[in-house]
CSV table of C-alpha atoms in Angstrom, one decimal:
chain,number,residue,atom,x,y,z
A,1,MET,CA,-20.5,-30.7,-50.3
A,2,LYS,CA,-22.7,-31.2,-47.2
A,3,ILE,CA,-23.4,-28.2,-45.0
A,4,GLY,CA,-24.4,-28.6,-41.4
A,5,LEU,CA,-26.0,-26.0,-39.0
A,6,VAL,CA,-25.6,-26.1,-35.2
A,7,LEU,CA,-28.1,-24.2,-33.1
A,8,GLU,CA,-27.4,-23.5,-29.4
A,9,GLY,CA,-30.3,-23.2,-27.0
A,10,GLY,CA,-30.9,-20.5,-24.3
A,11,ALA,CA,-34.6,-20.1,-24.1
A,12,MET,CA,-35.6,-16.5,-25.1
A,13,ARG,CA,-32.0,-15.8,-26.1
A,14,GLY,CA,-32.9,-18.0,-29.0
A,15,MET,CA,-34.6,-15.0,-30.5
A,16,PHE,CA,-31.1,-14.0,-31.7
A,17,THR,CA,-31.0,-17.3,-33.6
A,18,ALA,CA,-34.4,-16.7,-35.1
A,19,GLY,CA,-33.2,-13.4,-36.5
A,20,VAL,CA,-30.0,-15.0,-38.0
A,21,LEU,CA,-32.1,-17.8,-39.6
A,22,ASP,CA,-34.5,-15.3,-41.1
A,23,VAL,CA,-31.6,-13.6,-42.8
A,24,MET,CA,-30.3,-16.9,-44.0
A,25,LEU,CA,-33.7,-17.7,-45.5
A,26,ALA,CA,-33.9,-14.3,-47.2
A,27,GLU,CA,-30.4,-14.9,-48.6
A,28,ASN,CA,-31.2,-18.4,-49.7
A,29,VAL,CA,-28.5,-20.1,-47.7
A,30,GLN,CA,-28.9,-23.8,-48.1
A,31,VAL,CA,-28.0,-26.4,-45.5
A,32,ASP,CA,-28.2,-30.2,-45.6
A,33,GLY,CA,-28.6,-30.9,-41.9
A,34,MET,CA,-29.2,-29.2,-38.6
A,35,VAL,CA,-28.3,-30.4,-35.1
A,36,THR,CA,-30.2,-28.3,-32.5
A,37,VAL,CA,-30.9,-28.2,-28.8
A,38,SER,CA,-33.7,-26.6,-26.7
A,39,ALA,CA,-34.8,-23.2,-28.0
A,40,GLY,CA,-32.5,-23.8,-31.0
A,41,ALA,CA,-34.7,-26.7,-31.9
A,42,LEU,CA,-38.0,-24.9,-31.2
A,43,PHE,CA,-37.1,-21.8,-33.2
A,44,GLY,CA,-34.8,-23.5,-35.7
A,45,VAL,CA,-37.5,-25.9,-36.9
A,46,ASN,CA,-39.0,-22.9,-38.8
A,47,PHE,CA,-35.9,-22.8,-41.1
A,48,PRO,CA,-36.7,-26.0,-43.0
A,49,SER,CA,-40.4,-25.0,-43.1
A,50,LYS,CA,-39.3,-21.6,-44.6
A,51,GLN,CA,-41.5,-19.6,-42.1
A,52,ALA,CA,-39.5,-16.5,-41.8
A,53,GLY,CA,-40.9,-14.2,-39.1
A,54,ARG,CA,-43.0,-16.8,-37.4
A,55,VAL,CA,-40.9,-17.1,-34.3
A,56,LEU,CA,-41.1,-13.3,-33.6
A,57,ARG,CA,-44.8,-13.1,-34.6
A,58,TYR,CA,-46.1,-15.8,-32.2
A,59,ASN,CA,-43.8,-14.8,-29.3
A,60,LEU,CA,-44.8,-11.2,-29.4
A,61,LYS,CA,-48.5,-12.1,-29.7
A,62,TYR,CA,-48.5,-14.7,-26.8
A,63,LEU,CA,-45.6,-13.6,-24.7
A,64,ASN,CA,-47.8,-12.3,-21.8
A,65,ASP,CA,-50.7,-14.8,-22.4
A,66,LYS,CA,-50.9,-16.8,-19.2
A,67,ARG,CA,-51.6,-19.9,-21.3
A,68,TYR,CA,-48.2,-19.7,-23.0
A,69,MET,CA,-45.5,-19.7,-20.3
A,70,GLY,CA,-44.8,-18.4,-16.9
A,71,LEU,CA,-45.7,-18.9,-13.2
A,72,HIS,CA,-49.4,-19.6,-13.9
A,73,SER,CA,-48.5,-22.5,-16.2
A,74,LEU,CA,-45.9,-23.8,-13.7
A,75,LEU,CA,-48.3,-23.8,-10.8
A,76,THR,CA,-51.2,-25.2,-12.8
A,77,THR,CA,-49.5,-27.8,-15.0
A,78,GLY,CA,-46.0,-28.4,-13.6
A,79,ASN,CA,-44.4,-27.0,-16.7
A,80,VAL,CA,-43.2,-23.4,-17.0
A,81,VAL,CA,-43.9,-23.6,-20.7
A,82,ASN,CA,-47.5,-24.8,-21.2
A,83,ARG,CA,-47.6,-28.2,-23.0
A,84,ASP,CA,-51.1,-28.0,-24.4
A,85,PHE,CA,-51.0,-24.4,-25.5
A,86,ALA,CA,-47.3,-23.9,-26.6
A,87,PHE,CA,-46.7,-27.3,-28.3
A,88,TYR,CA,-50.2,-28.3,-29.5
A,89,GLU,CA,-52.7,-25.5,-29.8
A,90,LEU,CA,-50.3,-22.9,-31.1
A,91,PRO,CA,-48.5,-24.8,-33.8
A,92,PHE,CA,-51.5,-26.9,-34.8
A,93,THR,CA,-54.1,-24.2,-34.9
A,94,LEU,CA,-53.3,-20.6,-33.8
A,95,ASP,CA,-50.1,-20.0,-35.9
A,96,PRO,CA,-49.8,-23.2,-37.9
A,97,PHE,CA,-46.4,-24.8,-38.5
A,98,ASP,CA,-45.8,-25.8,-42.2
A,99,GLN,CA,-45.1,-29.5,-41.8
A,100,ALA,CA,-45.5,-30.1,-45.6
A,101,THR,CA,-42.7,-27.7,-46.5
A,102,PHE,CA,-40.6,-29.0,-43.6
A,103,ALA,CA,-40.9,-32.5,-44.9
A,104,LYS,CA,-40.0,-31.4,-48.5
A,105,SER,CA,-36.9,-29.4,-47.4
A,106,GLY,CA,-34.5,-32.2,-47.7
A,107,ILE,CA,-32.9,-31.0,-44.4
A,108,ASP,CA,-32.0,-33.7,-41.8
A,109,PHE,CA,-33.2,-32.1,-38.6
A,110,TRP,CA,-31.9,-33.4,-35.3
A,111,VAL,CA,-32.8,-32.5,-31.7
A,112,THR,CA,-30.7,-33.1,-28.6
A,113,LEU,CA,-32.3,-34.7,-25.5
A,114,THR,CA,-30.8,-35.6,-22.1
A,115,ASN,CA,-31.6,-39.0,-20.8
A,116,VAL,CA,-32.2,-38.6,-17.1
A,117,GLU,CA,-31.2,-42.2,-16.2
A,118,THR,CA,-27.9,-42.1,-18.1
A,119,GLY,CA,-27.1,-38.4,-18.0
A,120,GLU,CA,-26.1,-38.8,-21.6
A,121,ALA,CA,-27.2,-36.9,-24.7
A,122,GLU,CA,-29.4,-38.6,-27.3
A,123,TYR,CA,-30.2,-37.3,-30.7
A,124,VAL,CA,-33.6,-37.7,-32.4
A,125,LYS,CA,-34.1,-37.0,-36.1
A,126,ILE,CA,-37.4,-35.2,-36.6
A,127,THR,CA,-39.2,-36.1,-39.8
A,128,ASP,CA,-42.7,-35.0,-38.7
A,129,ALA,CA,-42.8,-32.2,-36.2
A,130,PHE,CA,-46.5,-32.8,-35.3
A,131,ALA,CA,-46.0,-36.6,-34.8
A,132,GLN,CA,-42.8,-36.1,-32.8
A,133,MET,CA,-43.8,-33.0,-30.8
A,134,GLU,CA,-42.9,-34.7,-27.6
A,135,ALA,CA,-39.3,-34.9,-28.7
A,136,LEU,CA,-39.4,-31.2,-29.4
A,137,ARG,CA,-40.9,-30.7,-25.9
A,138,ALA,CA,-38.2,-32.9,-24.4
A,139,THR,CA,-35.3,-31.0,-25.9
A,140,SER,CA,-36.6,-27.8,-24.3
A,141,ALA,CA,-37.8,-29.2,-20.9
A,142,MET,CA,-35.9,-26.9,-18.6
A,143,PRO,CA,-34.9,-28.7,-15.4
A,144,MET,CA,-36.6,-27.8,-12.1
A,145,VAL,CA,-39.5,-26.0,-13.9
A,146,SER,CA,-40.6,-28.8,-16.2
A,147,LYS,CA,-41.8,-32.3,-15.9
A,148,MET,CA,-39.7,-35.0,-17.4
A,149,VAL,CA,-40.9,-36.0,-20.9
A,150,GLU,CA,-41.4,-39.7,-21.4
A,151,ILE,CA,-40.7,-41.1,-24.9
A,152,GLU,CA,-40.9,-44.9,-25.5
A,153,GLY,CA,-40.4,-45.6,-21.8
A,154,LYS,CA,-37.4,-43.3,-21.3
A,155,LYS,CA,-37.5,-40.0,-19.4
A,156,TYR,CA,-35.8,-36.9,-20.8
A,157,LEU,CA,-35.0,-33.3,-19.9
A,158,ASP,CA,-33.5,-30.3,-21.8
A,159,GLY,CA,-30.8,-31.4,-24.2
A,160,GLY,CA,-28.6,-28.6,-23.1
A,161,ILE,CA,-27.8,-30.4,-19.8
A,162,ALA,CA,-25.7,-33.0,-21.7
A,163,ASP,CA,-24.8,-31.2,-24.9
A,164,SER,CA,-25.3,-27.4,-24.9
A,165,ILE,CA,-23.5,-26.9,-28.3
A,166,PRO,CA,-23.9,-30.1,-30.3
A,167,LEU,CA,-20.9,-29.5,-32.6
A,168,GLN,CA,-19.3,-32.9,-32.1
A,169,LYS,CA,-22.5,-34.7,-33.1
A,170,THR,CA,-22.6,-32.5,-36.2
A,171,GLN,CA,-19.0,-33.4,-37.0
A,172,ALA,CA,-19.7,-37.1,-36.5
A,173,LEU,CA,-22.5,-36.8,-39.2
A,174,GLY,CA,-19.8,-36.0,-41.7
A,175,PHE,CA,-20.6,-32.4,-42.8
A,176,ASP,CA,-18.0,-30.7,-44.9
A,177,LYS,CA,-18.9,-27.2,-43.8
A,178,ILE,CA,-20.5,-26.3,-40.4
A,179,ILE,CA,-22.2,-23.1,-39.4
A,180,VAL,CA,-22.6,-22.5,-35.6
A,181,VAL,CA,-25.1,-20.1,-34.2
A,182,LEU,CA,-24.5,-19.2,-30.6
A,183,THR,CA,-26.7,-17.1,-28.2
A,184,ARG,CA,-23.9,-15.9,-26.0
A,185,PRO,CA,-21.2,-13.3,-26.7
A,186,LEU,CA,-17.6,-14.3,-27.3
A,187,ASP,CA,-16.4,-13.7,-23.8
A,188,TYR,CA,-19.2,-15.6,-22.0
A,189,ARG,CA,-18.2,-18.6,-19.8
A,190,LYS,CA,-20.3,-20.5,-17.3
A,191,THR,CA,-19.4,-20.7,-13.7
A,192,PRO,CA,-20.1,-23.5,-11.2
A,193,SER,CA,-23.7,-23.4,-10.0
A,194,ASN,CA,-25.2,-24.2,-6.6
A,195,ASN,CA,-26.3,-27.8,-7.1
A,196,ILE,CA,-28.2,-28.3,-3.8
A,197,LEU,CA,-31.7,-27.8,-5.2
A,198,PHE,CA,-31.0,-29.8,-8.4
A,199,ASN,CA,-29.6,-32.7,-6.4
A,200,LEU,CA,-32.6,-32.7,-4.1
A,201,ILE,CA,-35.1,-32.7,-6.9
A,202,TYR,CA,-33.3,-35.3,-9.0
A,203,ARG,CA,-31.7,-37.4,-6.2
A,204,LYS,CA,-33.0,-40.6,-7.8
A,205,PHE,CA,-31.0,-39.8,-11.0
A,206,PRO,CA,-27.3,-39.6,-9.8
A,207,LYS,CA,-25.9,-39.6,-13.3
A,208,LEU,CA,-28.0,-36.7,-14.2
A,209,CYS,CA,-26.9,-34.8,-11.1
A,210,LYS,CA,-23.2,-35.5,-12.0
A,211,ARG,CA,-23.8,-34.2,-15.5
A,212,TRP,CA,-25.4,-31.1,-14.1
A,213,ALA,CA,-22.5,-30.5,-11.8
A,214,ASN,CA,-20.0,-30.7,-14.7
A,215,ARG,CA,-22.1,-28.8,-17.1
A,216,TYR,CA,-20.2,-25.5,-16.7
A,217,ALA,CA,-16.9,-27.1,-17.5
A,218,GLU,CA,-18.3,-29.0,-20.5
A,219,TYR,CA,-19.9,-25.9,-21.8
A,220,ASN,CA,-16.8,-23.9,-21.5
A,221,ALA,CA,-14.7,-26.6,-23.2
A,222,ALA,CA,-17.2,-26.6,-26.1
A,223,VAL,CA,-16.9,-22.8,-26.4
A,224,GLU,CA,-13.1,-23.1,-26.6
A,225,GLN,CA,-13.4,-25.8,-29.2
A,226,VAL,CA,-15.7,-23.6,-31.3
A,227,ILE,CA,-13.2,-20.6,-31.0
A,228,GLU,CA,-10.3,-22.8,-32.1
A,229,LEU,CA,-12.1,-24.3,-35.1
A,230,GLU,CA,-13.3,-20.9,-36.0
A,231,ARG,CA,-9.7,-19.5,-35.8
A,232,GLN,CA,-8.6,-22.4,-38.1
A,233,GLY,CA,-11.4,-21.5,-40.6
A,234,LYS,CA,-13.0,-25.0,-40.3
A,235,ILE,CA,-16.4,-23.7,-39.0
A,236,PHE,CA,-18.3,-20.4,-39.4
A,237,VAL,CA,-19.7,-18.9,-36.2
A,238,VAL,CA,-22.4,-16.3,-35.7
A,239,ARG,CA,-22.9,-15.0,-32.1
A,240,PRO,CA,-24.2,-11.9,-30.4
A,241,ASN,CA,-21.8,-9.0,-30.3
A,242,GLN,CA,-23.3,-7.8,-27.0
A,243,ASP,CA,-25.2,-9.1,-24.0
A,244,LEU,CA,-28.7,-7.7,-23.9
A,245,HIS,CA,-29.3,-9.2,-20.5
A,246,ILE,CA,-32.5,-11.0,-21.6
A,247,SER,CA,-33.9,-13.5,-19.1
A,248,ARG,CA,-34.6,-17.1,-20.1
A,249,LEU,CA,-38.4,-16.5,-19.9
A,250,GLU,CA,-38.4,-12.8,-20.9
A,251,LYS,CA,-41.8,-11.1,-20.8
A,252,ASP,CA,-40.8,-7.7,-22.1
A,253,PRO,CA,-41.7,-7.6,-25.8
A,254,HIS,CA,-39.2,-4.8,-26.4
A,255,LYS,CA,-36.3,-6.9,-25.1
A,256,VAL,CA,-37.5,-9.9,-27.1
A,257,LYS,CA,-37.8,-7.9,-30.3
A,258,ALA,CA,-34.4,-6.3,-29.6
A,259,MET,CA,-32.8,-9.8,-29.3
A,260,TYR,CA,-34.4,-10.8,-32.6
A,261,GLU,CA,-33.2,-7.6,-34.3
A,262,LEU,CA,-29.7,-8.2,-33.0
A,263,GLY,CA,-29.7,-11.5,-34.8
A,264,VAL,CA,-31.0,-9.9,-38.0
A,265,ALA,CA,-28.3,-7.2,-37.8
A,266,GLU,CA,-25.5,-9.7,-37.1
A,267,GLY,CA,-26.8,-12.1,-39.8
A,268,ARG,CA,-26.7,-9.3,-42.4
A,269,LYS,CA,-23.3,-8.2,-41.2
A,270,GLN,CA,-21.9,-11.7,-41.6
A,271,ILE,CA,-23.8,-12.9,-44.7
A,272,ARG,CA,-21.1,-12.1,-47.2
A,273,ALA,CA,-18.4,-13.8,-45.2
A,274,LEU,CA,-20.6,-16.8,-44.6
A,275,LYS,CA,-21.3,-17.2,-48.3
A,276,ALA,CA,-17.5,-16.9,-49.0
A,277,TYR,CA,-16.9,-19.6,-46.4
A,278,LEU,CA,-19.5,-21.9,-47.9
A,279,ALA,CA,-18.0,-21.3,-51.4
A,280,GLN,CA,-14.5,-22.3,-50.4
A,281,VAL,CA,-13.3,-25.6,-51.7
A,282,GLU,CA,-11.1,-27.5,-49.2
């Protein structure tokens, strides 16, 4: 039986996901593959590497370091999350990522990118996080506050533009059981956004602009699909039971830790039911 894990993005809301994953590691929950997007990828990569606590540790340590993320980085580099520090110095040197354990995990790890020319989602399998760091950067390159990331001649932005909850990709990969970790409460739905600034900045990419305009509807449809499949018992979903009103680039360490602890609490609350779901034979 193959088990798949879907991780939604949401920038610092992804601390909830980090908490859930740390519980899954502690409880030795095994998966065969992960399909992730944006912060779900950046934080989720620590699951195959078995580095419980790492996401909380480095975020609390560097949250208010101007080298990490924020206005200083945006004004000086063009990226609100600093490329050199966050994606290279931190995982390579300051709080090393365990690539060896990641490679030995046997977990197929996919990240979701948005191709700015086509407006479509593309999925990249990560086998070496260090060698493929630009793909991890691309999946989390938030529009309007990040430069496009070029990989093999193609330009990409945040995968959440084209596929915020990559459940259908996970289904297409043929998993028998699917766990979905969301970062929004059950009642959350997106509303249409003002597209004027986005359309101005990305006017040379009309398919991207069209995708952005429809993003709210596609997201809401994905949420409804998740709810229906959950109702049918075909997937298992873990989501926050409340909205902590944490910003995408939250700088308050207390709020960041609270979001992580909410994930830990929900993970512990759901772990018995999750194991029962995984043990069911169809």
